[in-house]
Short mmCIF file of C-alpha atoms in Angstrom, two decimals:
data_model
loop_
_atom_site.label_atom_id
_atom_site.label_comp_id
_atom_site.label_asym_id
_atom_site.label_seq_id
_atom_site.Cartn_x
_atom_site.Cartn_y
_atom_site.Cartn_z
CA GLN V 1 -15.63 14.39 0.88
CA LEU V 2 -12.08 15.93 2.07
CA ASP V 3 -13.60 17.94 4.34
CA GLY V 4 -15.11 15.30 6.17
CA GLN V 5 -11.48 13.43 5.69
CA ILE V 6 -9.85 16.20 7.23
CA ALA V 7 -12.37 17.25 10.07
CA ALA V 8 -12.49 13.35 11.13
CA LEU V 9 -8.77 13.17 11.28
CA ASN V 10 -8.47 16.60 12.99
CA ARG V 11 -11.43 15.07 15.82
CA ASN V 12 -9.07 12.09 15.86
CA LYS V 13 -5.61 14.43 16.30
CA ILE V 14 -4.37 12.23 13.43
CA ASP V 15 -2.03 14.21 11.15
CA LEU V 16 -0.60 11.42 8.45
CA LEU V 17 -2.68 10.06 5.37
CA GLU V 18 -2.12 7.64 2.94
CA ILE V 19 -4.99 8.82 0.44
CA ARG V 20 -6.35 6.82 -1.82
CA GLY V 21 -9.36 9.11 -3.23
CA ILE V 22 -10.51 12.63 -2.82
CA ASP V 23 -14.53 13.60 -3.46
CA GLY V 24 -15.79 9.86 -4.95
CA GLU V 25 -11.96 10.22 -7.00
CA ASN V 26 -9.88 7.73 -7.12
CA ILE V 27 -6.21 9.36 -6.85
CA SER V 28 -5.33 7.80 -10.29
CA GLU V 29 -7.76 9.62 -11.71
CA LEU V 30 -7.58 13.18 -10.43
CA SER V 31 -6.38 16.08 -12.15
CA ILE V 32 -3.07 17.75 -11.42
CA ASP V 33 -4.70 20.68 -10.32
CA LYS V 34 -6.84 18.46 -7.96
CA VAL V 35 -3.80 17.36 -6.38
CA LYS V 36 -2.29 20.32 -5.80
CA ASP V 37 -6.13 22.10 -4.70
CA THR V 38 -5.78 18.62 -2.25
CA HIS V 39 -2.59 19.22 -1.27
CA ARG V 40 -3.38 23.40 0.23
CA ARG V 41 -6.52 21.92 2.31
CA LEU V 42 -4.27 19.74 3.52
CA SER V 43 -1.69 21.52 4.37
CA ASP V 44 -3.87 24.14 5.95
CA ALA V 45 -5.47 21.36 8.51
CA GLY V 46 -2.02 20.44 8.88
CA ILE V 47 -2.18 17.76 8.07
CA SER V 48 0.65 15.98 5.50
CA VAL V 49 0.00 12.75 3.05
CA TRP V 50 2.48 10.28 4.34
CA SER V 51 1.20 7.12 1.23
CA ILE V 52 -0.05 7.63 -1.74
CA GLY V 53 -2.53 4.54 -1.90
CA SER V 54 -2.30 3.94 -5.69
CA PRO V 55 -4.03 1.18 -7.61
CA THR V 56 -0.40 0.21 -9.20
CA GLY V 57 -0.05 -3.52 -9.76
CA LYS V 58 -4.81 -4.54 -9.12
CA ILE V 59 -4.83 -5.72 -12.86
CA GLU V 60 -3.70 -8.79 -14.47
CA LEU V 61 -0.71 -9.86 -16.30
CA THR V 62 -2.20 -9.92 -19.24
CA ASP V 63 -4.24 -6.00 -19.11
CA ASP V 64 -2.18 -3.65 -20.91
CA PHE V 65 1.22 -2.93 -18.89
CA GLY V 66 2.44 0.21 -21.25
CA THR V 67 -0.76 2.18 -19.99
CA HIS V 68 -0.30 0.79 -16.29
CA LEU V 69 2.80 2.14 -16.79
CA ASP V 70 2.90 6.08 -17.43
CA GLU V 71 -0.51 6.02 -14.41
CA PHE V 72 1.74 4.51 -12.20
CA LYS V 73 3.66 7.30 -13.13
CA ARG V 74 1.67 10.02 -13.33
CA MET V 75 1.25 9.72 -9.48
CA LEU V 76 4.66 9.63 -9.24
CA ASP V 77 4.68 13.49 -9.60
CA PHE V 78 1.23 13.27 -7.63
CA ALA V 79 3.17 12.02 -4.61
CA HIS V 80 5.95 14.40 -5.04
CA ILE V 81 2.80 17.32 -5.41
CA LEU V 82 1.60 15.76 -2.24
CA GLU V 83 5.19 15.78 -0.21
CA ALA V 84 4.49 11.97 0.44
CA LYS V 85 7.41 9.73 0.71
CA HIS V 86 5.65 6.12 0.48
CA PHE V 87 3.52 4.64 -2.90
CA ARG V 88 1.64 1.95 -2.34
CA LEU V 89 1.93 -0.74 -4.81
CA PHE V 90 1.10 -4.37 -5.15
CA SER V 91 2.04 -7.49 -7.02
CA PHE V 92 -0.55 -8.70 -10.09
CA PHE V 93 -4.28 -10.28 -10.00
CA ASP V 94 -3.95 -13.94 -10.62
CA ALA V 95 -0.45 -14.59 -11.05
CA GLN V 96 0.63 -16.62 -8.27
CA ASN V 97 2.43 -18.60 -10.44
CA GLU V 98 4.25 -16.54 -12.20
CA ILE V 99 6.73 -14.58 -9.86
CA ASP V 100 9.23 -13.93 -12.43
CA GLU V 101 6.82 -12.04 -14.77
CA VAL V 102 5.46 -10.16 -12.16
CA ILE V 103 9.35 -9.87 -10.19
CA GLU V 104 10.03 -8.26 -14.16
CA ARG V 105 7.14 -6.10 -13.76
CA LEU V 106 7.61 -4.59 -10.10
CA CYS V 107 11.14 -4.01 -11.47
CA LYS V 108 9.89 -1.45 -14.36
CA PHE V 109 8.17 0.27 -11.05
CA CYS V 110 11.05 0.34 -8.64
CA GLU V 111 12.91 1.90 -12.10
CA ALA V 112 10.93 4.36 -13.06
CA ALA V 113 11.11 5.54 -9.03
CA ASP V 114 15.03 5.19 -8.78
CA GLY V 115 16.25 8.23 -7.23
CA SER V 116 12.95 9.71 -6.92
CA GLY V 117 12.53 9.79 -2.91
CA ILE V 118 9.89 7.99 -2.59
CA MET V 119 9.15 4.58 -1.48
CA LEU V 120 7.71 2.17 -2.85
CA CYS V 121 5.23 -0.50 -0.69
CA HIS V 122 4.02 -3.51 -1.61
CA GLU V 123 1.11 -4.41 0.33
CA ASN V 124 -0.48 -8.33 0.97
CA GLU V 125 -3.49 -8.36 -0.95
CA LYS V 126 -6.21 -11.29 -2.08
CA CYS V 127 -5.94 -12.87 -5.43
CA ILE V 128 -2.54 -11.23 -6.18
CA CYS V 129 1.20 -13.39 -6.54
CA GLY V 130 1.93 -11.66 -2.96
CA ASP V 131 -1.19 -12.62 -0.96
CA THR V 132 1.15 -15.34 0.86
CA ALA V 133 4.28 -14.10 2.95
CA GLU V 134 6.45 -16.79 2.24
CA ARG V 135 5.92 -15.06 -1.81
CA CYS V 136 5.72 -11.72 -0.16
CA LEU V 137 8.87 -12.26 1.24
CA LYS V 138 10.07 -14.20 -2.58
CA LEU V 139 9.54 -10.32 -4.17
CA LEU V 140 11.14 -8.24 -1.72
CA GLU V 141 14.01 -10.20 -1.57
CA ALA V 142 14.40 -9.79 -5.17
CA LEU V 143 13.74 -6.28 -4.73
CA PRO V 144 15.23 -5.08 -1.70
CA GLN V 145 14.24 -0.64 -2.80
CA MET V 146 10.93 -2.20 -2.26
CA LYS V 147 9.35 -2.23 2.05
CA ALA V 148 6.38 -4.35 2.48
CA ILE V 149 3.01 -2.87 4.09
CA PHE V 150 1.72 -5.29 6.41
CA ASP V 151 -2.22 -6.05 6.44
CA PRO V 152 -3.37 -8.29 8.85
CA ALA V 153 -7.00 -8.53 7.55
CA ASN V 154 -6.09 -9.98 4.30
CA PHE V 155 -3.77 -12.30 5.41
CA ILE V 156 -6.66 -13.84 7.40
CA GLN V 157 -8.06 -13.53 4.45
CA VAL V 158 -5.93 -15.74 2.55
CA GLY V 159 -5.66 -18.86 5.56
CA VAL V 160 -2.21 -17.13 6.98
CA ASP V 161 -1.42 -17.40 9.85
CA THR V 162 -0.15 -13.77 11.23
CA LEU V 163 2.10 -15.00 13.62
CA GLU V 164 3.60 -16.71 11.29
CA ALA V 165 4.23 -14.08 8.59
CA TRP V 166 5.60 -11.10 11.28
CA LYS V 167 8.10 -13.72 11.72
CA LEU V 168 8.89 -13.85 7.93
CA LEU V 169 8.00 -10.91 7.26
CA HIS V 170 9.03 -8.49 10.12
CA GLY V 171 13.07 -6.69 9.33
CA LYS V 172 10.91 -5.68 6.02
CA VAL V 173 8.10 -3.85 6.92
CA GLU V 174 7.84 -0.19 6.83
CA TYR V 175 4.76 0.43 7.66
CA LEU V 176 1.17 -1.65 9.33
CA HIS V 177 -2.73 -1.47 8.17
CA ILE V 178 -4.60 -1.97 11.58
CA LYS V 179 -7.13 -4.55 10.36
CA ASP V 180 -7.73 -7.62 11.70
CA ALA V 181 -11.00 -9.93 10.61
CA HIS V 182 -12.03 -13.54 11.75
CA ALA V 183 -10.94 -16.37 9.84
CA ASP V 184 -14.08 -16.84 7.95
CA GLY V 185 -12.77 -13.63 6.96
CA THR V 186 -15.51 -11.26 8.74
CA VAL V 187 -13.31 -7.67 9.54
CA VAL V 188 -13.79 -7.19 12.43
CA PRO V 189 -12.28 -4.43 14.81
CA ALA V 190 -8.99 -4.03 15.55
CA GLY V 191 -8.46 -6.23 18.69
CA LYS V 192 -11.30 -8.46 18.25
CA GLY V 193 -10.66 -10.93 15.41
CA ASP V 194 -7.46 -12.46 14.48
CA GLY V 195 -4.68 -11.08 13.28
CA ASN V 196 -2.67 -10.68 16.81
CA LEU V 197 -2.51 -6.72 16.27
CA PRO V 198 -1.52 -5.94 19.94
CA TYR V 199 1.83 -8.17 19.96
CA ILE V 200 2.89 -7.22 15.83
CA VAL V 201 1.50 -3.76 16.71
CA SER V 202 3.93 -3.46 19.66
CA GLU V 203 6.70 -5.53 17.82
CA TYR V 204 6.44 -2.84 15.21
CA LEU V 205 7.23 -0.23 16.91
CA LYS V 206 10.46 -2.04 18.87
CA GLN V 207 11.97 -1.86 14.81
#
């Protein structure tokens, strides 16, 4: 519930939010009126939206891309209403061997966002094309207008060493997800797993 989220953010003196869902609804399912009301309530509480935590790109290449692109454009409108400058997206399920097709699809998102003032940011996630640091780098080099969200726990869960991933990607990382995990994939409190979070956070803050 939004009221609970606002209370927790205020209690912890956090004034920026990556918004993924409101009152049980995914950000992609909200109405324009709901988005406007959300913006008002967050603003009244002194909270700004840093990023739209969208599910864009969390489909397979065989799914209906036209409808998905329309949904993306609708959420770009949400970003404007919420005054968010970042937009999270992914690089398609089970597409690790289809990187050229993935780049072509991601390019469509970049073209739609061109001139909007909104930065598209790709999150490494399990079972998508950009699940390893090497493939993330290929996507980001092909689309330099897009930046990275670095999620240590997600890298660990696909067997990627986070220090090696940071060496490859640090110059292209826009922001971090503070998540940690053990090598067996179990998610644990930040700093308690194998994600090397203290080092990565300190290096990120130097950028």
